[in-house]
Amino acid sequence: MYTPSIRSLIEELGKLPGIGPRSAQRIAFYLLRSETNDVYRLADAIKSAKDNAMFCETCFNFSEGVMCSICSDQTRDRSIICVVEEPKDVVALERSREYKGLYHVLQGALSPIDGIGPDKIKVRELLVRLADKTITEVILCTNPNIEGEATAMYLARQLQDTGLTVTRIASGLPVGGDLDYADELTIGRALQGRRQV
Amino acid sequence: MAWVERIELIDFRNWSSTVFSPGKSGITAIVGDNGHGKTNLIEAVFYASTGGSFRSSTKDVLIRNGSESSILHAIVTTKGRELTIDCSINRSTRDRHLVNKKQVPRISDLRSEIPVIEFNPDDLQLVKGSPMNRRTLLDDFLSMLSRSSSRLVDETDRILKQRAALLKSANRSTLEEVNWSLDVWDKKLAYAGTDLADRRESLVLQLQPLCAELYKELSGGKGEMEIHYSRSWKGDLESALIANRDEDLRRQQTGVGPHRDDLLISLGGMAARLCASQGEQRTISYVLKAGMCLLLNDQLGEPPVILLDDILSELDSTRARSVLDVMPEGQVLLTATSVPTSVESIAEVLRVVDGRFADV
């Protein structure tokens, strides 16, 4: 039905996360109808992002050099490290503007089903970083799902004899929401994690 | 009370297009010869309210031959509100399940929204079959009572799968690394597994007196039925897991935990699986689900929708009537090749011939 080059474009687009065969077809037709320059600009953006993107050698977040902008920012609090699963989690935490410390991106969470053990994520690199005596606190900010909790638990055990303050991010009610809209699991967690006022 | 007002089926099994409106009086009997599509109607009701089938795990068989998808539109009232349910089951694209025009984020959450209990001749396996049948039954009941239980069931299952994967890959890393990782998954399994076993046990304790009473009523006072939840470990689960670790590593499977527990059913002090007659086993399996109907009625303040697929055929006319009489007073949809005379007076009868209602 399609020419080989169009078919291959649809196939490649269909491999992207969240894009099914129909969306892939729609995007492909959109691109083919677009101005040539627009399409080239998109292609260049993909290519240059891929060529220039590398991981920060310290925290393993995306970076355009050996050290990312957060790790090289001398105004940030260098005594505290927040451990997250993915670069997008750094973006989420940065959006809050509440956190001024450093990050460590594990690039995944423990999940034996997917063949991901501690050696497949950046655990060893974290332990090496923590040998630096300026660091006093580690916040475990992995996702509040089964794999994220297991990862946090694993790290907490690895760190228990290091003398560092190890904390886990709280889970509970969303701010600005109504109590009766929250699901019972979230409310249960929020109750467990209540604090004195 | 939970009530199916109407359900429209399009290309579902052998039904090309029809609207099924159950009778207003409570009991609706769907009558017809075998293979004409009676059970398919009940299955459609079950699918719309739970997102699954009690007969088949592959969706392709639900779609009528030669069609690409099958569509269900249902209106159900429960807990004082009306829900419109729209499902499409598709051969090549993702299924959709909308409640009040909104996609359901987790299909298993539906179980706690619309209380439905179905009975079918395979229920005999609850007594005769493997412990898995009985665990699944308890987990399904728990999921109907609360959404947090339904999440807990899913979570425990996921942790067990993670631990199993870890055990399978254990020979590829050092013993120390494996032990570190197992410590974590053991702790998680212990937490979720103990919670699940506690919930199952307390459910069984609530069901026990209801089932004992029902059994007495249906058997004419013969034999004492008892149910008891039996754990696969003693003491706390985490210690049991650690004690069993070497064995687990050798066999590459988790030997203790909620997935190895059982619901023990006895009749007159003897294991029903081994000692009860076929007829007694049939009554027991009926009583387990009927007990849950009573418990739901008690706890939710409304009886569930009760689906009886070909249950009456094994019984004589008087027994068929008493089976219906012990149920809480709500909506019952039943299928039968013929309606027993004792039931005819209390039921609205709809005849089905070859994927159509004969009266329409």
XYZ file of C-alpha atoms in Angstrom:
557
model
C 0.000 0.000 0.000
C 2.673 2.481 1.105
C 6.023 3.059 -0.532
C 8.899 1.381 1.322
C 10.216 4.689 2.738
C 6.819 5.745 4.090
C 6.251 2.306 5.564
C 9.591 2.430 7.317
C 8.810 5.927 8.691
C 5.508 4.666 10.120
C 7.263 1.655 11.605
C 9.956 3.754 13.259
C 7.407 6.207 14.694
C 5.335 3.296 15.964
C 8.272 2.128 18.101
C 8.107 5.341 20.162
C 6.499 5.152 23.612
C 2.793 6.006 23.697
C 2.461 5.920 19.899
C 0.271 3.205 18.426
C -0.017 2.277 14.758
C -2.717 4.869 14.099
C -0.856 7.765 15.686
C 2.286 6.696 13.842
C 0.386 6.883 10.578
C -1.084 10.274 11.455
C 2.319 11.734 12.380
C 3.906 10.313 9.237
C 1.246 11.936 7.007
C 1.572 15.182 8.931
C 5.340 15.206 8.339
C 4.926 14.435 4.642
C 2.514 17.345 4.243
C 4.707 19.768 6.241
C 7.208 22.257 4.814
C 10.491 20.595 3.951
C 12.433 22.980 6.194
C 10.248 22.198 9.215
C 10.824 18.503 8.776
C 14.571 18.968 8.373
C 14.642 21.092 11.523
C 12.929 18.275 13.446
C 15.363 15.728 12.033
C 18.306 17.940 12.982
C 16.928 18.480 16.488
C 16.650 14.727 17.024
C 20.132 14.146 15.643
C 21.825 16.921 17.578
C 20.075 16.009 20.848
C 21.262 12.440 20.416
C 24.795 13.479 19.416
C 25.241 15.990 22.219
C 23.370 14.296 25.030
C 25.533 12.426 27.428
C 25.251 11.547 31.034
C 26.837 13.646 33.764
C 29.726 11.625 35.119
C 28.797 12.585 38.671
C 25.019 12.302 38.953
C 24.075 10.492 35.673
C 21.474 13.052 34.727
C 21.420 14.198 31.088
C 24.181 16.663 30.431
C 25.886 18.381 27.539
C 29.352 17.997 29.080
C 31.105 15.693 31.509
C 29.386 17.564 34.346
C 25.770 18.732 34.277
C 24.616 22.237 35.129
C 23.323 21.197 38.549
C 26.515 19.438 39.649
C 28.659 22.342 38.476
C 26.467 24.980 40.164
C 28.540 26.078 43.183
C 25.585 27.830 44.849
C 23.808 24.538 45.504
C 23.958 22.692 48.816
C 26.615 20.022 48.313
C 25.920 18.190 51.581
C 22.679 16.597 50.434
C 21.880 14.179 47.616
C 18.443 13.297 46.314
C 18.288 9.857 44.688
C 15.790 9.509 41.819
C 15.037 6.885 39.171
C 14.994 8.925 35.948
C 16.100 12.310 34.577
C 12.435 13.326 34.339
C 12.217 13.024 38.134
C 14.964 15.649 38.429
C 12.876 17.936 36.242
C 9.844 17.365 38.488
C 11.775 18.100 41.669
C 13.444 21.172 40.155
C 10.034 22.533 39.214
C 9.150 22.651 42.900
C 12.042 25.092 43.558
C 12.075 23.635 47.072
C 15.233 21.631 46.735
C 18.691 23.159 46.510
C 20.885 20.100 46.905
C 22.404 17.690 44.382
C 20.899 14.677 42.620
C 21.798 11.127 41.773
C 19.931 9.499 38.879
C 19.820 5.702 39.197
C 18.586 5.289 35.604
C 16.052 2.693 36.682
C 14.647 0.769 39.638
C 15.153 -2.788 40.865
C 12.942 -5.130 38.868
C 14.076 -8.755 38.568
C 11.283 -9.410 36.020
C 13.025 -7.012 33.640
C 16.426 -8.386 34.604
C 17.328 -5.224 36.526
C 19.369 -5.918 39.627
C 21.531 -3.519 41.673
C 24.398 -3.924 39.189
C 22.219 -2.600 36.326
C 21.426 0.728 37.962
C 23.833 3.366 39.283
C 24.080 2.049 42.847
C 27.806 1.447 42.971
C 28.388 4.936 41.587
C 26.206 6.359 44.360
C 28.191 4.546 47.045
C 31.437 5.889 45.564
C 30.031 9.420 45.644
C 28.961 9.068 49.258
C 32.528 8.371 50.358
C 32.955 12.153 50.007
C 32.712 13.515 53.545
C 30.918 16.745 52.581
C 27.761 14.716 52.043
C 25.654 14.276 55.178
C 22.156 13.439 53.988
C 20.571 11.218 51.341
C 16.909 11.559 50.349
C 15.435 8.498 48.668
C 13.039 9.839 46.043
C 12.251 6.721 44.045
C 8.630 6.218 42.910
C 6.045 5.079 45.472
C 5.339 1.856 43.545
C 6.523 -1.691 44.252
C 9.825 -1.414 42.368
C 10.584 2.097 43.628
C 9.877 1.091 47.233
C 12.074 -1.994 46.871
C 14.891 0.148 45.479
C 14.574 2.614 48.369
C 14.586 -0.251 50.851
C 17.671 -1.751 49.221
C 19.538 1.568 49.320
C 18.479 2.235 52.916
C 20.025 -1.062 53.943
C 23.203 -0.370 51.992
C 23.529 2.997 53.729
C 22.557 2.069 57.269
C 26.103 1.842 58.641
C 27.480 4.892 56.858
C 26.426 7.417 59.499
C 24.537 9.423 56.865
C 21.045 10.738 57.497
C 18.847 8.688 55.163
C 15.272 9.840 54.566
C 12.422 8.709 52.311
C 10.211 11.236 50.570
C 6.717 11.290 52.138
C 3.686 10.033 50.278
C 0.235 11.308 50.955
C -2.475 13.697 49.893
C -2.056 15.979 46.913
C -2.003 19.633 47.901
C -5.013 21.666 46.822
C -7.175 18.559 46.466
C -10.207 17.398 48.377
C -9.917 14.594 50.894
C -12.941 12.774 49.485
C -11.402 12.588 46.007
C -8.261 10.793 47.190
C -8.257 7.002 46.844
C -8.241 4.938 50.022
C -4.685 3.722 49.488
C -3.317 7.255 49.385
C -5.362 8.240 52.421
C -4.078 5.160 54.261
C -0.493 6.155 53.498
C -1.131 9.739 54.480
C -2.514 8.563 57.828
C 0.508 6.356 58.454
C 2.813 9.263 57.672
C 0.962 11.826 59.796
C 3.013 14.198 61.916
C 2.541 16.270 65.018
C 1.554 19.905 64.538
C -29.873 -2.619 45.570
C -27.512 -3.411 42.704
C -29.677 -3.742 39.621
C -29.056 -4.236 35.909
C -31.671 -2.037 34.187
C -30.752 -2.990 30.651
C -27.877 -4.184 28.554
C -27.429 -3.869 24.816
C -25.251 -6.452 23.073
C -23.764 -5.892 19.632
C -21.792 -8.737 18.076
C -21.183 -10.317 21.472
C -20.729 -14.107 21.097
C -23.739 -15.328 19.069
C -25.837 -12.178 19.652
C -25.720 -9.819 16.687
C -27.768 -6.988 18.167
C -30.216 -7.072 21.012
C -31.389 -5.272 24.101
C -31.849 -7.378 27.206
C -34.065 -5.827 29.864
C -34.385 -8.033 32.923
C -37.796 -8.277 34.587
C -38.844 -5.798 37.246
C -39.815 -8.425 39.803
C -36.370 -9.686 40.780
C -35.915 -13.099 39.250
C -35.485 -13.330 35.497
C -35.195 -16.783 33.955
C -33.561 -17.035 30.547
C -34.791 -20.261 29.035
C -33.811 -22.098 25.892
C -32.083 -25.142 24.482
C -28.360 -25.645 24.859
C -26.127 -23.687 22.520
C -28.636 -20.926 21.797
C -26.879 -18.181 23.777
C -28.417 -18.081 27.263
C -25.105 -18.049 29.098
C -23.758 -15.426 26.688
C -26.327 -12.952 28.018
C -25.211 -13.534 31.588
C -21.590 -13.373 30.507
C -22.244 -9.974 28.899
C -23.680 -8.677 32.189
C -20.670 -10.042 34.037
C -18.231 -8.565 31.518
C -19.802 -5.127 31.639
C -19.678 -5.032 35.424
C -16.241 -6.576 35.993
C -14.230 -6.207 32.789
C -13.682 -9.950 32.542
C -15.404 -13.201 31.682
C -16.011 -16.134 34.002
C -15.710 -18.563 31.086
C -12.777 -17.521 29.004
C -9.545 -15.622 29.374
C -9.120 -14.936 25.654
C -11.178 -12.070 24.380
C -11.389 -13.226 20.767
C -14.085 -15.766 21.589
C -16.284 -12.967 22.955
C -16.455 -11.296 19.562
C -19.005 -12.659 17.111
C -17.551 -14.573 14.178
C -16.810 -12.276 11.273
C -16.885 -9.088 13.376
C -13.994 -6.888 14.313
C -15.325 -5.861 17.708
C -18.127 -6.401 20.118
C -19.935 -3.640 21.976
C -21.863 -3.613 25.238
C -23.921 -0.746 26.634
C -25.354 -1.285 30.091
C -27.206 0.704 32.686
C -26.705 -0.490 36.233
C -27.825 1.104 39.469
C -25.852 0.527 42.621
C -25.386 2.407 45.899
C -28.166 4.757 44.898
C -26.631 5.975 41.654
C -27.032 5.076 38.027
C -23.975 3.995 36.065
C -23.824 3.852 32.295
C -21.248 1.362 31.097
C -19.892 1.268 27.561
C -17.432 -1.465 26.553
C -15.835 -2.303 23.297
C -13.861 -5.503 22.908
C -11.654 -5.294 19.843
C -9.673 -7.917 17.971
C -6.803 -5.665 16.916
C -6.967 -2.520 19.041
C -7.147 -1.876 22.739
C -10.415 -2.610 24.572
C -12.298 0.254 26.117
C -14.341 0.238 29.289
C -16.148 3.452 30.135
C -18.189 4.088 33.254
C -20.298 7.237 33.006
C -18.378 8.087 29.811
C -14.998 7.954 31.549
C -12.363 5.316 30.845
C -11.786 3.132 33.931
C -8.131 3.608 34.913
C -7.768 0.178 36.523
C -10.123 -2.557 35.405
C -9.741 -4.387 38.728
C -11.176 -1.327 40.518
C -14.532 -2.145 38.903
C -14.908 -5.116 41.212
C -15.519 -2.836 44.188
C -17.890 -0.591 42.184
C -20.551 -3.031 41.001
C -21.288 -6.040 43.197
C -21.999 -9.084 41.011
C -21.673 -12.747 41.928
C -22.005 -15.475 39.345
C -22.600 -19.160 39.934
C -21.857 -21.828 37.347
C -21.516 -25.617 37.212
C -17.693 -25.357 37.294
C -17.967 -24.022 40.846
C -17.612 -27.652 41.850
C -13.883 -27.061 41.348
C -13.967 -24.774 44.397
C -14.313 -27.923 46.470
C -12.645 -30.555 44.276
C -10.000 -28.496 42.522
C -6.623 -27.094 43.499
C -6.172 -24.565 46.331
C -5.655 -21.866 43.705
C -9.387 -21.942 42.921
C -10.190 -21.211 46.546
C -7.547 -18.481 46.947
C -8.810 -16.764 43.797
C -12.348 -16.921 45.183
C -11.323 -15.291 48.467
C -9.296 -12.601 46.673
C -12.217 -11.886 44.381
C -14.540 -11.508 47.385
C -12.030 -9.219 49.111
C -11.768 -7.102 45.964
C -15.537 -6.656 46.002
C -15.481 -5.452 49.598
C -12.762 -2.839 49.205
C -10.563 -1.293 46.598
C -7.559 -1.328 48.906
C -7.869 -5.126 49.080
C -8.014 -5.346 45.311
C -4.808 -3.280 45.099
C -3.230 -5.483 47.765
C -4.049 -8.619 45.757
C -2.390 -7.120 42.651
C 0.586 -5.871 44.633
C 1.226 -9.228 46.309
C 1.033 -10.940 42.939
C 3.561 -8.495 41.475
C 5.979 -8.961 44.395
C 5.727 -12.746 44.035
C 6.544 -12.455 40.328
C 9.533 -10.213 41.084
C 10.805 -12.641 43.702
C 10.331 -15.589 41.344
C 12.300 -13.771 38.623
C 15.055 -13.057 41.132
C 15.223 -16.718 42.175
C 15.431 -17.784 38.525
C 18.298 -15.420 37.771
C 20.111 -16.129 41.055
C 22.781 -18.384 39.590
C 24.021 -15.489 37.453
C 25.249 -13.387 40.395
C 27.173 -13.950 43.604
C 25.428 -15.367 46.644
C 25.995 -12.147 48.576
C 24.314 -9.991 45.933
C 21.384 -12.395 45.721
C 20.953 -12.366 49.474
C 20.947 -8.572 49.602
C 18.247 -8.415 46.944
C 16.230 -11.242 48.482
C 16.246 -9.432 51.828
C 14.419 -6.557 50.191
C 11.830 -8.640 48.341
C 11.287 -10.844 51.414
C 10.493 -7.777 53.479
C 8.048 -6.532 50.861
C 6.425 -9.942 50.473
C 6.201 -10.367 54.240
C 4.426 -7.040 54.600
C 1.947 -7.463 51.754
C 1.536 -11.224 52.218
C 0.740 -10.993 55.921
C -1.767 -8.230 55.270
C -3.438 -10.312 52.538
C -3.544 -13.479 54.659
C -4.994 -11.475 57.588
C -7.710 -10.070 55.352
C -8.532 -13.470 53.875
C -8.668 -15.005 57.334
C -10.982 -12.360 58.737
C -13.231 -12.758 55.665
C -13.386 -16.523 56.266
C -14.308 -15.929 59.917
C -17.192 -13.718 58.783
C -18.332 -16.215 56.156
C -18.139 -19.241 58.433
C -21.394 -18.768 60.409
C -23.300 -17.693 57.263
C -22.121 -20.753 55.329
C -22.812 -23.143 58.207
C -26.354 -21.820 58.475
C -26.962 -21.924 54.710
C -25.630 -25.447 54.413
C -27.919 -26.630 57.188
C -30.887 -25.031 55.469
C -30.142 -26.488 52.042
C -29.187 -29.966 53.200
C -32.156 -30.316 55.537
C -29.941 -30.285 58.615
C -27.569 -32.999 57.466
C -23.886 -32.390 58.194
C -21.985 -29.493 59.692
C -20.074 -27.406 57.138
C -16.987 -25.592 58.359
C -14.450 -23.400 56.615
C -11.043 -22.474 57.912
C -8.177 -20.434 56.475
C -4.874 -22.264 56.585
C -1.541 -20.451 56.184
C 1.494 -22.064 54.627
C 3.771 -20.725 57.350
C 3.986 -20.444 61.126
C 5.041 -17.352 63.078
C 5.965 -14.283 61.070
C 6.284 -14.512 57.308
C 9.636 -12.775 56.974
C 11.368 -15.300 59.270
C 9.635 -18.135 57.440
C 10.877 -16.808 54.103
C 14.419 -16.480 55.399
C 14.329 -19.957 56.933
C 13.124 -21.346 53.617
C 15.548 -19.387 51.439
C 18.004 -22.171 50.582
C 15.161 -24.402 49.539
C 13.624 -21.568 47.493
C 16.921 -20.938 45.720
C 17.298 -24.607 44.875
C 13.760 -25.016 43.569
C 13.647 -21.501 42.082
C 10.230 -20.849 43.559
C 8.793 -19.299 46.687
C 7.714 -22.094 49.035
C 5.816 -20.135 51.682
C 3.474 -17.195 51.433
C -0.129 -16.288 50.672
C 0.125 -18.030 47.280
C 0.539 -21.368 49.074
C -2.319 -20.938 51.550
C -5.614 -22.776 51.341
C -9.205 -22.549 52.399
C -10.006 -25.806 54.168
C -13.591 -26.956 53.827
C -14.937 -29.737 55.970
C -18.250 -31.510 56.278
C -18.958 -33.229 59.576
C -15.297 -32.807 60.496
C -14.008 -34.546 57.339
C -12.275 -32.873 54.412
C -15.036 -32.125 51.904
C -12.680 -32.516 48.965
C -12.116 -36.172 49.803
C -15.155 -37.322 51.720
C -18.193 -35.397 50.529
C -20.398 -36.839 47.807
C -20.757 -35.054 44.465
C -24.142 -33.663 45.527
C -22.754 -32.450 48.849
C -19.798 -30.832 47.093
C -22.196 -29.064 44.753
C -24.166 -27.698 47.699
C -20.955 -26.590 49.434
C -19.724 -24.692 46.385
C -23.112 -23.013 46.116
C -23.098 -22.160 49.807
C -19.649 -20.495 49.586
C -20.876 -17.997 47.021
C -24.331 -17.615 48.554
C -22.659 -16.858 51.901
C -20.747 -14.084 50.169
C -23.997 -12.695 48.753
C -25.382 -12.447 52.288
C -22.160 -10.892 53.588
C -22.144 -8.304 50.784
C -25.781 -7.507 51.495
C -24.806 -6.988 55.104
C -21.698 -4.896 54.525
C -22.659 -2.837 51.477
C -26.265 -2.462 52.530
C -27.465 -3.855 49.189
C -27.580 -7.332 47.686
C -25.312 -8.009 44.715
C -26.654 -8.855 41.264
C -26.787 -12.648 41.273
C -26.111 -14.582 38.070
C -26.999 -18.271 38.097
C -25.734 -20.097 35.057
C -27.325 -23.506 34.674
C -27.419 -24.085 38.433
C -30.993 -25.315 38.781
C -30.712 -28.159 36.275
C -28.997 -30.424 38.789
C -31.748 -29.961 41.362
C -35.283 -31.208 41.821
C -38.087 -28.649 41.843
C -38.301 -28.131 45.628
C -34.546 -27.813 46.048
C -34.371 -25.362 43.149
C -36.858 -23.158 44.948
C -35.016 -23.331 48.271
C -31.730 -22.438 46.550
C -33.369 -19.191 45.425
C -35.131 -18.606 48.726
C -31.928 -18.487 50.786
C -30.564 -15.611 48.694
C -30.915 -11.991 49.786
C -33.854 -10.340 48.030
C -32.328 -8.688 44.990
C -31.913 -9.174 41.285
C -31.320 -12.719 40.061
C -30.644 -13.570 36.423
C -30.673 -17.294 35.774
C -30.358 -19.583 32.801
C -32.019 -22.974 32.461
C -33.155 -25.358 29.764
C -36.523 -25.440 31.537
C -37.848 -23.614 34.573
C -38.814 -25.823 37.518
C -42.516 -25.444 38.317
C -41.739 -24.182 41.819
C -39.753 -21.276 40.345
C -42.099 -20.448 37.461
C -44.480 -18.492 39.681
C -41.818 -16.161 41.042
C -39.769 -15.566 37.900
C -40.215 -13.615 34.715
C -39.393 -15.999 31.862
C -37.637 -14.962 28.644
C -37.171 -17.497 25.860
C -34.034 -17.575 23.768
C -33.799 -19.235 20.340
C -30.596 -19.060 18.340
C -29.283 -15.724 19.595
C -32.696 -14.006 19.689
C -35.476 -13.510 22.197
C -38.388 -15.652 21.032
C -41.059 -13.339 22.460
C -39.687 -10.233 20.795
